[in-house]
PDB file of C-alpha atoms in Angstrom:
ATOM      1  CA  UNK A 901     102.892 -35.436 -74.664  1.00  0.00           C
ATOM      2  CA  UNK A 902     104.691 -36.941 -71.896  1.00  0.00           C
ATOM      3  CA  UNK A 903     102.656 -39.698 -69.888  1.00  0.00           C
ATOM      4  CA  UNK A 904     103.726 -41.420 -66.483  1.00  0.00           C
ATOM      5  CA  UNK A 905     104.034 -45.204 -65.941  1.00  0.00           C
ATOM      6  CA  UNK A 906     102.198 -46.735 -63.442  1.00  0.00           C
ATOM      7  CA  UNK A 907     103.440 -49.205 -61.070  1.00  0.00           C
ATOM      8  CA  UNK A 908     102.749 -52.244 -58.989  1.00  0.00           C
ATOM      9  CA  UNK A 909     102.880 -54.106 -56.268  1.00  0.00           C
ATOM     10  CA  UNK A 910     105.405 -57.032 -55.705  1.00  0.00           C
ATOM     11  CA  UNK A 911     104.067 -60.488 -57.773  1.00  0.00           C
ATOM     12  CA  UNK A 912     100.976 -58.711 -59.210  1.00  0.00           C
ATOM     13  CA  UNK A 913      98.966 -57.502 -61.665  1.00  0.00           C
ATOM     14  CA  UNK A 914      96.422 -55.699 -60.576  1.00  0.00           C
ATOM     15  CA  UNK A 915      95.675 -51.848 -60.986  1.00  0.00           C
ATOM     16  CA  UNK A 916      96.177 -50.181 -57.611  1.00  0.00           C
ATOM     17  CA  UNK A 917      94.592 -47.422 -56.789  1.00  0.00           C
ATOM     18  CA  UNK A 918      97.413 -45.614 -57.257  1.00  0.00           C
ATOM     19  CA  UNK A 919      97.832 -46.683 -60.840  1.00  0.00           C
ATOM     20  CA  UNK A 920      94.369 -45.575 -61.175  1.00  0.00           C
ATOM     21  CA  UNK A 921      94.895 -41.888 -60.412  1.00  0.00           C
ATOM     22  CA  UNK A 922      97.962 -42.689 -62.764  1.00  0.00           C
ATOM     23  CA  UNK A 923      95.598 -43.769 -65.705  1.00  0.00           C
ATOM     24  CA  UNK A 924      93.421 -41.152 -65.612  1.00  0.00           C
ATOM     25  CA  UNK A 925      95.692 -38.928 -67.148  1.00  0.00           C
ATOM     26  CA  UNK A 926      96.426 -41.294 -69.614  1.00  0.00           C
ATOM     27  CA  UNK A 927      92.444 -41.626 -70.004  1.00  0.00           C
ATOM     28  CA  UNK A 928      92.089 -37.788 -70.641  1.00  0.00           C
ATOM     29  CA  UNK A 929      95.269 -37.768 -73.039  1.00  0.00           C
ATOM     30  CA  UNK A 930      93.685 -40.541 -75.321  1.00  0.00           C
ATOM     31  CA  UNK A 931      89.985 -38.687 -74.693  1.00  0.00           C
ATOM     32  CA  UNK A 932      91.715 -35.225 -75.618  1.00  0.00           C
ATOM     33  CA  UNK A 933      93.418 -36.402 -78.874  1.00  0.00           C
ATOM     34  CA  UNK A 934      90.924 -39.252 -80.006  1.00  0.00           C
ATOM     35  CA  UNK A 935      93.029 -40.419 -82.735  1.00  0.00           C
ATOM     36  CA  UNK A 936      96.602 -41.021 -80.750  1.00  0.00           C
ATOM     37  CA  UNK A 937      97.454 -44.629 -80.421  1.00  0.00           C
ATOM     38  CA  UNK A 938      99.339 -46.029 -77.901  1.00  0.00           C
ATOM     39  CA  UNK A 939     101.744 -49.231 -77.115  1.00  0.00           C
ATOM     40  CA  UNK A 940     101.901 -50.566 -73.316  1.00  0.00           C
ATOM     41  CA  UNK A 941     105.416 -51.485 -72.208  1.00  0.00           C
ATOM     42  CA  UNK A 942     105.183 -53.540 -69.239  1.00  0.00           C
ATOM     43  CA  UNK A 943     107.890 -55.505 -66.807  1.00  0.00           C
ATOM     44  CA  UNK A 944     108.975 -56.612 -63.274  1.00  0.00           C
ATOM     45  CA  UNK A 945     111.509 -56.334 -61.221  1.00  0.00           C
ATOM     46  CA  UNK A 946     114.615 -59.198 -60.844  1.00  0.00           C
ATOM     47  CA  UNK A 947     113.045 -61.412 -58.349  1.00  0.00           C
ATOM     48  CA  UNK A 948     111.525 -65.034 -59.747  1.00  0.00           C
ATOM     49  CA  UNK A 949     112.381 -66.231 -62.263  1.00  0.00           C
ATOM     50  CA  UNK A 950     112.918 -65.525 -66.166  1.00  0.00           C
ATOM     51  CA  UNK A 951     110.044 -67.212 -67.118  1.00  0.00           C
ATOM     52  CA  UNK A 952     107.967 -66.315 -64.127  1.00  0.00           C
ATOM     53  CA  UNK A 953     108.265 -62.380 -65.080  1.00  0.00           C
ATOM     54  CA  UNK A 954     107.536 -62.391 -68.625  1.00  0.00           C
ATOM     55  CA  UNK A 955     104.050 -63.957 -68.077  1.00  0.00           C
ATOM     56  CA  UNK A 956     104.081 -61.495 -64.844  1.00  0.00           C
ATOM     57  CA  UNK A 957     104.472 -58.646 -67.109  1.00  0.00           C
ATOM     58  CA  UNK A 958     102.462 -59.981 -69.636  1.00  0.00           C
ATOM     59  CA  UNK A 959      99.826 -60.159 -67.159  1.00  0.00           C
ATOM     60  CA  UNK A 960     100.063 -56.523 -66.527  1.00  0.00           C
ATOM     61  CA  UNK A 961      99.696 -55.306 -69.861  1.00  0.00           C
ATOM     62  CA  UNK A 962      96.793 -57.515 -70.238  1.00  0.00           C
ATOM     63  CA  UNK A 963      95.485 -55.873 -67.253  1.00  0.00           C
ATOM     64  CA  UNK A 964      96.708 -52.121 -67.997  1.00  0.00           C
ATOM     65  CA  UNK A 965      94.793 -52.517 -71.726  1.00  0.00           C
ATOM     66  CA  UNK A 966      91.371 -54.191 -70.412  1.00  0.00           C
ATOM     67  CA  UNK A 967      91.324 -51.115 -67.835  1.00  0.00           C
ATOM     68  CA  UNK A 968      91.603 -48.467 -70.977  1.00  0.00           C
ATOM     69  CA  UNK A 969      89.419 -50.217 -72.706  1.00  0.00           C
ATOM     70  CA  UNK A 970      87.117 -50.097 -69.957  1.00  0.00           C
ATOM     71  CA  UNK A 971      87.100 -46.754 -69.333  1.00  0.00           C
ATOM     72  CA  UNK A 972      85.769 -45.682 -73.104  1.00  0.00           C
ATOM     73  CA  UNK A 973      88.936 -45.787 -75.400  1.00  0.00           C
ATOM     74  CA  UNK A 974      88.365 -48.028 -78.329  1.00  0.00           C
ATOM     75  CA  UNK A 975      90.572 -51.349 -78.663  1.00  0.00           C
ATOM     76  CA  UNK A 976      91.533 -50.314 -82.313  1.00  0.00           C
ATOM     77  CA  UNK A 977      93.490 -47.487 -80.567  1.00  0.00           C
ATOM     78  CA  UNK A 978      95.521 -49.785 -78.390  1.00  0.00           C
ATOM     79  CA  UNK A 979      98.659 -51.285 -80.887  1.00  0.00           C
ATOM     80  CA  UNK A 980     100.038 -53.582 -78.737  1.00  0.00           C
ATOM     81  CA  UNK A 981     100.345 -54.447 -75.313  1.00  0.00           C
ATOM     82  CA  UNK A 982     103.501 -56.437 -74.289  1.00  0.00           C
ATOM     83  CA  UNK A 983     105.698 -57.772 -71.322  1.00  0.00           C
ATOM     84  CA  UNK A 984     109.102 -57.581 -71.067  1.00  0.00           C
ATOM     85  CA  UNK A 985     109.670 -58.824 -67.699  1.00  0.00           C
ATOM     86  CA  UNK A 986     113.004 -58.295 -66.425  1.00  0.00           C
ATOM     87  CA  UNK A 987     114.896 -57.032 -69.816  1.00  0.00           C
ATOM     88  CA  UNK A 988     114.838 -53.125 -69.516  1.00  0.00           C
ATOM     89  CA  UNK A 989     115.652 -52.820 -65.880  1.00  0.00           C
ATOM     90  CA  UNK A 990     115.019 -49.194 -64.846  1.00  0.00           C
ATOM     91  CA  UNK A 991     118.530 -49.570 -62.423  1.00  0.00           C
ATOM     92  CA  UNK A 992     120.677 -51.561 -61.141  1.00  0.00           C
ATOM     93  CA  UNK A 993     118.786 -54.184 -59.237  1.00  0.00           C
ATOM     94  CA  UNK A 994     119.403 -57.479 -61.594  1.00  0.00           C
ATOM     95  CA  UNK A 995     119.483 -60.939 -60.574  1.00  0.00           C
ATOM     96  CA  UNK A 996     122.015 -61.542 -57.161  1.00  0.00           C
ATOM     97  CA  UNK A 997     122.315 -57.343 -56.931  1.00  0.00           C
ATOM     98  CA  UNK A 998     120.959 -56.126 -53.440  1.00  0.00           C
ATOM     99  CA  UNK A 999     118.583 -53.622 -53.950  1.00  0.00           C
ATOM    100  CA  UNK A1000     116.144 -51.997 -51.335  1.00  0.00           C
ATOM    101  CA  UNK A1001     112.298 -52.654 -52.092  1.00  0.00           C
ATOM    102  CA  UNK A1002     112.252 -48.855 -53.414  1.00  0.00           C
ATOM    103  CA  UNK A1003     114.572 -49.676 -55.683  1.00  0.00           C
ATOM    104  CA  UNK A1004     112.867 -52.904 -57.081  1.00  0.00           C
ATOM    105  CA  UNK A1005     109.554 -50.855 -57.191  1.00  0.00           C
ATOM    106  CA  UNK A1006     110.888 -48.773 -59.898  1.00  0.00           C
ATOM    107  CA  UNK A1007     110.932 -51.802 -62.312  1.00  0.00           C
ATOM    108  CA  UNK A1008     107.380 -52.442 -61.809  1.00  0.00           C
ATOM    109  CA  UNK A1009     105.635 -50.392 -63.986  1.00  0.00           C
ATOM    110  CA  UNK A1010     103.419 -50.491 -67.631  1.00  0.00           C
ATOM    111  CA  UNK A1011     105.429 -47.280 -69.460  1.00  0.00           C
ATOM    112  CA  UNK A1012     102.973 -45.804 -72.486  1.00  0.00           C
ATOM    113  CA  UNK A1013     104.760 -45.493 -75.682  1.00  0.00           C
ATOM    114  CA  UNK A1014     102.387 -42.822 -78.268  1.00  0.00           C
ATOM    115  CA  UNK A1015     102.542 -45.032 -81.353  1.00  0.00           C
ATOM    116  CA  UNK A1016     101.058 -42.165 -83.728  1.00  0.00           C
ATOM    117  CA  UNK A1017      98.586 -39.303 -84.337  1.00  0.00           C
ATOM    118  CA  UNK A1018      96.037 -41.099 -86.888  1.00  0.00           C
ATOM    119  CA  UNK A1019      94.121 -37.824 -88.012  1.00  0.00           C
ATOM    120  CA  UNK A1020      90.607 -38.321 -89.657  1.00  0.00           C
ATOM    121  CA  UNK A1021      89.839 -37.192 -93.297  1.00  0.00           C
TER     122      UNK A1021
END
């Protein structure tokens, strides 16, 4: 099962409506196989600092879980949901490297790691 990131905008957290189109596949995944868990991944690009983008991504995975949990998936099903800020850069774009906003946009994102299948007995 391979599920998209979602992404967003520059210094926030919130779900775009972009990321909700996004979600919804991640909605019927989770609805389709109702006992896969999941683990949301989330970071930021290189601009601000250290400490600025780990609560930043923190913030989105905060955000990325309440919106799952919102939209009927059980919290139980959820293992974790952590930021990474800056760490796993997607490219090239570090601190002091020039990079075009495309390019930071790519390191913006909540990836979904599929923890397990948990079957029922």
């Amino acid at each position: 099962i391979d599920v998209d990131p979602i992404f967003f905008e520059y210094n926030k957290a919130d779900i775009t409506p972009q990321a909700q189109v996004a979600l919804e596949k991640v909605l019927y995944v989770m609805k389709e196989f109702p006992t896969l868990h999941i683990m949301i991944e989330s970071h930021t690009d290189s601009r601000g600092s250290d400490s600025y983008n780990m609560s930043l991504s923190n913030s989105r995975a905060e955000h990325t879980k309440r919106y799952i949990i919102a939209n009927g998936i059980e919290a139980n099903r959820i293992e974790g949901a952590r930021g990474f800020g800056e760490s796993k850069l997607k490219n090239k774009c570090s601190n002091g490297v020039s990079c075009s906003e495309e390019e930071h946009s790519l390191n913006r994102r909540s990836n979904f790691i599929i923890v397990e299948n948990k079957p029922d007995f």
